Coordinates of C-alpha atoms and ligand atoms in Angstrom, one line a residue:
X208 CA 0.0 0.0 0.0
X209 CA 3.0 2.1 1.1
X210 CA 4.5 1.4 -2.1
X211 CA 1.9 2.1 -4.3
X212 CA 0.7 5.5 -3.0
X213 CA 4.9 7.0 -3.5
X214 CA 4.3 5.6 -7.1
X215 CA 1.1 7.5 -7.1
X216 CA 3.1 10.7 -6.0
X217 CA 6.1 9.8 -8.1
X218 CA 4.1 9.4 -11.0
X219 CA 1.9 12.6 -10.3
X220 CA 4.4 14.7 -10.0
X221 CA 6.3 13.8 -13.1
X222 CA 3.1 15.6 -14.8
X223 CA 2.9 19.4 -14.5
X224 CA 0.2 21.8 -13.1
X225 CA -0.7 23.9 -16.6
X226 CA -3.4 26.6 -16.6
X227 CA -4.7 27.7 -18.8
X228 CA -6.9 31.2 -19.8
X229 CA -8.2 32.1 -22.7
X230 CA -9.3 36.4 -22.4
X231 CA -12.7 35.9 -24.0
X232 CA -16.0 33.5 -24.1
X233 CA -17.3 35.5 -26.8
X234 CA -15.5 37.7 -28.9
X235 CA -16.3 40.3 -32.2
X236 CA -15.0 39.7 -34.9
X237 CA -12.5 42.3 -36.0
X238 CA -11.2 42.0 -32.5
X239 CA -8.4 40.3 -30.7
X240 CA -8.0 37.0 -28.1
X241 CA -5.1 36.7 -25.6
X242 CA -4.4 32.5 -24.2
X243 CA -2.2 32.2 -21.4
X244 CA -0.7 29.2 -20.1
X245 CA 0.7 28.8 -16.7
X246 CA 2.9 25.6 -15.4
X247 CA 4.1 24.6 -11.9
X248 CA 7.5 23.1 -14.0
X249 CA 9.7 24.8 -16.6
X250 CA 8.3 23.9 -20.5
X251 CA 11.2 23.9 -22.2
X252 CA 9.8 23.5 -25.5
X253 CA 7.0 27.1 -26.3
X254 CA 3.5 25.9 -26.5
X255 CA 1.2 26.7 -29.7
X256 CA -2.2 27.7 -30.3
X257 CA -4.1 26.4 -33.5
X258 CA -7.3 28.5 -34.3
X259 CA -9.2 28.1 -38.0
X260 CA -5.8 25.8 -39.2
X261 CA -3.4 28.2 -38.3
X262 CA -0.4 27.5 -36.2
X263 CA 0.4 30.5 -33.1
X264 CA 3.4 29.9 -31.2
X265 CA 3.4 30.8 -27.8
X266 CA 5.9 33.4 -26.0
X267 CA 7.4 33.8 -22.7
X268 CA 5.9 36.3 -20.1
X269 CA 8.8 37.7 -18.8
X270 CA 11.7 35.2 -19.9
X271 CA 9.7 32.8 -17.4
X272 CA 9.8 29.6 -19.4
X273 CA 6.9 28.6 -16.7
X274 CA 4.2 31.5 -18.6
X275 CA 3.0 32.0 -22.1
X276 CA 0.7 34.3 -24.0
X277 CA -0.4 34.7 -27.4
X278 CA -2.5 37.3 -28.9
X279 CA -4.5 36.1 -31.6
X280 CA -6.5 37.8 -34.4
X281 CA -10.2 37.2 -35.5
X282 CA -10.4 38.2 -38.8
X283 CA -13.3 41.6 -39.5
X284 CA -15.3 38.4 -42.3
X285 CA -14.9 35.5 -39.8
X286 CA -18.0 33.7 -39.4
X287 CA -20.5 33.6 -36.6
X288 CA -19.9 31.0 -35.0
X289 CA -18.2 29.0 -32.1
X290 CA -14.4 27.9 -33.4
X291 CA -12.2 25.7 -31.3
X292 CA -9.2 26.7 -29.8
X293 CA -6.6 23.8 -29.2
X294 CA -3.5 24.5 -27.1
X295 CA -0.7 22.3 -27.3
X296 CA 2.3 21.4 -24.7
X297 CA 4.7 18.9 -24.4
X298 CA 4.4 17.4 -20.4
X299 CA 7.2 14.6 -19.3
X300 CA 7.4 14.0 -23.4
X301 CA 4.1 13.5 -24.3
X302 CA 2.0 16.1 -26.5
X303 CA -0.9 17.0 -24.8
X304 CA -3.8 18.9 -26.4
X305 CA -6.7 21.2 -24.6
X306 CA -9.8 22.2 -26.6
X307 CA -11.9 25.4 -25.4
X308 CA -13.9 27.0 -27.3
X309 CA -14.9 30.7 -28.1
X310 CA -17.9 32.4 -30.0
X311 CA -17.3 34.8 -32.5
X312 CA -19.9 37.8 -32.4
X313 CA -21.1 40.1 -34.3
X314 CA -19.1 43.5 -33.8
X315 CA -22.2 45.6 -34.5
X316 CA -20.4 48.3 -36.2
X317 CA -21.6 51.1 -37.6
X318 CA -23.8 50.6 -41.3
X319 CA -22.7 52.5 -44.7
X320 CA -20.6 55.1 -43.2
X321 CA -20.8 56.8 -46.5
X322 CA -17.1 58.6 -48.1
X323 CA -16.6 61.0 -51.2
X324 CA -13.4 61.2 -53.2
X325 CA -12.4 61.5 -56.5
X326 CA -13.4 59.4 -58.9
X327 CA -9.8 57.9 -60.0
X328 CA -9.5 57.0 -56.4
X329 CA -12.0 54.5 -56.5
X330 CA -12.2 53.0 -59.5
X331 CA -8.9 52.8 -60.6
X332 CA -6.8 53.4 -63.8
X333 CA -4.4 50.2 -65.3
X334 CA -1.3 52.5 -64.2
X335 CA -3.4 53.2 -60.3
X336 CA -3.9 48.7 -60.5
X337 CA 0.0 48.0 -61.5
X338 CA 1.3 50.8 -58.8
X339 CA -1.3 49.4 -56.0
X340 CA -0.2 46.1 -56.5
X341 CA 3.5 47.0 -56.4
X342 CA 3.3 48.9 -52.7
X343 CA 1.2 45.7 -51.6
X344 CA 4.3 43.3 -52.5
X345 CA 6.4 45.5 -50.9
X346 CA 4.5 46.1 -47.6
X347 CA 3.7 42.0 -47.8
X348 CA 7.8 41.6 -47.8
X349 CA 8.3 43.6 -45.1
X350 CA 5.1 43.9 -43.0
X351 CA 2.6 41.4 -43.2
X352 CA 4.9 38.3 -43.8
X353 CA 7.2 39.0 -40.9
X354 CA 6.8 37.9 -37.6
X355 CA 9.7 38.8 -34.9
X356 CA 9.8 36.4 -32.3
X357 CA 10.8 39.0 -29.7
X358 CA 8.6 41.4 -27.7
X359 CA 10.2 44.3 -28.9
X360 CA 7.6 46.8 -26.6
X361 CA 10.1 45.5 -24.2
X362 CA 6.5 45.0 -21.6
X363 CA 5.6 48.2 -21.9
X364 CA 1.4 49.0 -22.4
X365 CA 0.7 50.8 -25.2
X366 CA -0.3 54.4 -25.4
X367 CA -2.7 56.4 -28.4
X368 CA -0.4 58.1 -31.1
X369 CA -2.2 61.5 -30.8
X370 CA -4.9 62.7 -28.0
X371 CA -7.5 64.1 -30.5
X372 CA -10.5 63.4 -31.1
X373 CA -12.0 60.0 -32.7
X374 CA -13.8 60.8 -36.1
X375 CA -14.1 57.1 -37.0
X376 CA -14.0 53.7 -35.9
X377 CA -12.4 50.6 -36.6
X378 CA -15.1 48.2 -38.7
X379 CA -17.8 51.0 -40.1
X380 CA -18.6 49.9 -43.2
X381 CA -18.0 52.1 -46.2
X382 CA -19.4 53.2 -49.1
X383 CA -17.1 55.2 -51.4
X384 CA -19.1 57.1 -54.1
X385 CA -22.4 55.2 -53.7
X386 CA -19.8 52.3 -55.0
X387 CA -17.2 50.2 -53.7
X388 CA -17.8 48.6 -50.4
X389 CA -15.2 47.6 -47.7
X390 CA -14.9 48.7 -43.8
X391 CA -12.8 51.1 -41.9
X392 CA -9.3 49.1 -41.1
X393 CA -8.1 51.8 -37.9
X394 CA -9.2 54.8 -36.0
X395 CA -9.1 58.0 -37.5
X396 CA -8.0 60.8 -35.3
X397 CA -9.4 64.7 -35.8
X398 CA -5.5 66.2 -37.0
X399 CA -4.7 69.2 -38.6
X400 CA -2.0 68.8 -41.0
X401 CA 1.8 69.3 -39.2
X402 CA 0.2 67.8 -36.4
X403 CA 3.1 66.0 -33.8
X404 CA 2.2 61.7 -33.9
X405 CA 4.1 59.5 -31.5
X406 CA 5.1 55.8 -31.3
X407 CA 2.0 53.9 -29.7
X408 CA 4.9 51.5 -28.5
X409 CA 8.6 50.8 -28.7
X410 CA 9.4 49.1 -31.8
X411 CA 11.5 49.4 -35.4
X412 CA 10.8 51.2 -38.1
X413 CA 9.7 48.5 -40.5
X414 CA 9.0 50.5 -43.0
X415 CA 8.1 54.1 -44.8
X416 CA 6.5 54.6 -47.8
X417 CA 4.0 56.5 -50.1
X418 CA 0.7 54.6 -50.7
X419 CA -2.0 54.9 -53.0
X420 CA -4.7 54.4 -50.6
X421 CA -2.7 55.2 -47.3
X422 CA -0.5 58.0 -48.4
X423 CA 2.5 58.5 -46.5
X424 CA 2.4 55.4 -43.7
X425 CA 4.9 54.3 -41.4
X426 CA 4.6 51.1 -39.8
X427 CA 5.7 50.1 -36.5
X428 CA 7.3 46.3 -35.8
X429 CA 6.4 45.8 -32.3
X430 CA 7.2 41.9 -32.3
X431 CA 5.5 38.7 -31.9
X432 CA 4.1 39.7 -35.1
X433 CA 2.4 43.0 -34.2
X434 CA 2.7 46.1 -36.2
X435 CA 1.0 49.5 -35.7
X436 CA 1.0 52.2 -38.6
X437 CA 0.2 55.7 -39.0
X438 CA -1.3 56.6 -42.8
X439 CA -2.1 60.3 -44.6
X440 CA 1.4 61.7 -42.5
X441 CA 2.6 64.6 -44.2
X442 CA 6.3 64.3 -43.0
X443 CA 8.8 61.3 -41.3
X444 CA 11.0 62.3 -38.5
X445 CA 12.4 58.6 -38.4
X446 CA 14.2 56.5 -40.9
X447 CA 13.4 52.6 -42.2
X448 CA 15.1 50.6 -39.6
X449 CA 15.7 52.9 -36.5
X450 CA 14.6 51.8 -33.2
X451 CA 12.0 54.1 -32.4
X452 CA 10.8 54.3 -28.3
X453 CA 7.1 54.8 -26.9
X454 CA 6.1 58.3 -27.4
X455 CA 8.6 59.1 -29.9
X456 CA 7.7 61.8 -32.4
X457 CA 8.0 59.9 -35.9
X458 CA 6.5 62.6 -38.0
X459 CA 3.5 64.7 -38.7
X460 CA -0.1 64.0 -40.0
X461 CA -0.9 65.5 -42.9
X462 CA -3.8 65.0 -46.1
X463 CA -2.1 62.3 -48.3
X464 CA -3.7 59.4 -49.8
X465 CA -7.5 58.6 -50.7
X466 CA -8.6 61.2 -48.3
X467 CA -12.0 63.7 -47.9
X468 CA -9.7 65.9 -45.8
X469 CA -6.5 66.1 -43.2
X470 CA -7.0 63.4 -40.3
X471 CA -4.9 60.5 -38.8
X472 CA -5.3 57.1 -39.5
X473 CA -4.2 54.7 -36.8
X474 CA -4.3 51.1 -37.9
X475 CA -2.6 47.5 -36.0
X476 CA -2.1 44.1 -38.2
X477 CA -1.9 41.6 -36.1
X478 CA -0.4 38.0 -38.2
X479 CA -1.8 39.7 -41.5
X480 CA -5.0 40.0 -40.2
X481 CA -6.2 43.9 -39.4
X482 CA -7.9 44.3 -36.4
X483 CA -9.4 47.2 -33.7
X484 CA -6.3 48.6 -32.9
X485 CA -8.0 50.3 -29.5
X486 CA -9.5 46.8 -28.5
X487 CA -5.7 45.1 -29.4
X488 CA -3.9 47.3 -26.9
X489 CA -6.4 48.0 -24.6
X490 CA -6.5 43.9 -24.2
X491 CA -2.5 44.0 -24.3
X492 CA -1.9 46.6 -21.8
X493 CA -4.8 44.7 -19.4
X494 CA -2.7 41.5 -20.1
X495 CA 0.4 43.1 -18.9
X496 CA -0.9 43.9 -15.8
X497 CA -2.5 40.6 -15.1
X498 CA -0.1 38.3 -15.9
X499 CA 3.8 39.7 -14.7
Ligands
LIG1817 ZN1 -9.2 55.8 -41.5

C-alpha cells in the first residue's frame, strides 16, 4: 500500500500543473483573443495555439519559461460561429492537447458610413492597379509576412499616437461614391496637418512609404508579429530601420492618400489579419498587468 501511494506521488508529479486562460468567451469579430498558459514546472519547448488551421506559437511572459501568452486575431469576415481553440504542450514528453472554445460575435459596427473622393480614387486606372499592386508586395515583404519572435515593446502597455478626437471607428462599413464597399481598417483621429504623432509603442521602423490608398504610412514592428502604422502623414521624422521608443515623435499627419480631408489614420495588423487597434492594446496593456 506504502509502495503504491509513492508511485502514485512519483508518477503525479512527473506531470505538470498547466493553466490555462483564454481572455474571452465571446469575442467580435475584427477583435483580438489573448491565451495564457501557466505551469508549476519549466516547459522547455513554447507551447502553440491552433485556431481556424493556423499554427500560433506561444511566447514567454517575462523570460519565465513557466508562462506564455499569445494574442491572436479574429479576422473583420470571420463567421458567426463557435471555433475551437486547441492548445498544445509537451508534459514529461508527451503532446498534450486542450480544446476550449470561443464564439465569434457580431461587432455591430456602424452601417454604410458613407465617403466621397475623387473618382480615379476608387475605380482605378491600369497605371493606379499596377502601382497598388506594387506597394502591396512590398509592404507584404516587409510587414505582413514578418513575424519577430521578440517582444520588442520591451512589456511596456501601449499608449494612443495622438490625443484628438476620434472621427471614425475601426469596422464602419463604407461606401465610397455610392460604390465600392469595404470597412474602416483603424481609427481615425481629428488632425490638422503638421500635427506632432508619436510611437503607440517601442518598436523598429519597418517600413516608410508613399501609398495609393494610405498615403505617406509608417509602420511600427512591435514583435510577436504586431505592427501599428500611422497613414495620410505629411512628413517622417524617423528612418526605415531605426529603433523608435514609446512616445517618440516619428512625423506629422498631414492630407495624403484617398482622403476627404487632413486626419490620422491609426491602424494595428496583427499575423496579417487587421484588427481594432483600440481593443488590441487595450487587451494588451490589461494583459500586462495581469499576468507579470
Ligand atoms: Zn481611417
Amino acid at each position: 500500500m506504502k509502495t503504491l501511494f509513492l508511485l502514485l506521488i512519483l508518477s503525479l508529479s512527473l506531470f505538470s500543473k498547466v493553466d490555462i486562460t483564454l481572455s474571452h468567451s465571446k469575442i467580435k469579430h475584427g477583435t483580438t483573443f489573448a491565451v495564457i498558459l501557466q505551469s508549476d514546472k519549466n516547459l522547455t519547448q513554447a507551447p502553440n495555439v491552433i485556431y481556424k488551421n493556423k499554427t500560433f506559437q506561444m511566447f514567454t511572459i517575462n523570460g519565465s519559461i513557466k508562462k506564455y501568452r499569445v494574442f491572436i486575431p479574429v479576422d473583420y469576415y470571420s463567421k458567426k460561429q463557435k471555433e475551437n481553440v486547441q492548445v498544445r504542450y509537451k508534459s514529461n514528453n508527451n503532446l498534450i492537447k486542450k480544446n476550449f472554445e470561443i464564439e465569434i460575435t457580431n461587432g455591430k459596427y456602424k452601417q454604410n458610413e458613407i465617403i466621397k473622393v475623387s473618382k480615379g480614387k476608387v475605380t482605378l486606372s491600369n497605371k493606379n492597379k499596377t502601382r497598388s499592386q506594387k506597394e502591396y508586395n512590398t509592404v507584404y515583404k516587409n510587414v505582413y509576412s514578418k513575424i519577430t519572435p521578440y517582444d520588442l515593446t520591451l512589456n511596456h502597455p501601449f499608449q494612443n499616437p495622438i490625443n484628438s478626437k476620434i472621427t471614425s471607428n475601426y469596422g464602419n462599413a463604407r461606401i465610397y461614391n455610392g460604390k465600392t464597399k469595404s470597412y474602416h481598417t483603424g481609427t481615425d483621429y481629428r488632425a490638422k496637418i503638421g500635427t506632432n504623432i508619436y510611437a503607440t509603442n517601442n518598436g523598429i521602423i519597418a517600413l516608410t512609404m508613399n501609398r495609393f490608398y494610405l498615403g505617406n504610412v509608417i509602420y511600427i514592428d512591435h514583435g510577436r508579429g504586431a505592427f501599428s502604422y500611422y497613414s495620410h502623414m505629411d512628413s517622417f521624422d524617423i528612418k526605415q530601420g531605426q529603433k523608435v521608443k514609446k512616445g517618440q515623435l516619428i512625423g506629422t499627419s498631414g492630407k495624403t492618400g484617398r482622403i476627404t480631408g487632413p486626419h490620422l489614420h491609426y491602424a494595428l495588423r496583427l499575423y496579417n489579419t487587421t484588427v481594432d487597434p483600440l481593443q488590441y492594446t487595450e487587451l494588451y496593456n490589461k494583459i500586462l498587468k495581469l499576468y507579470q
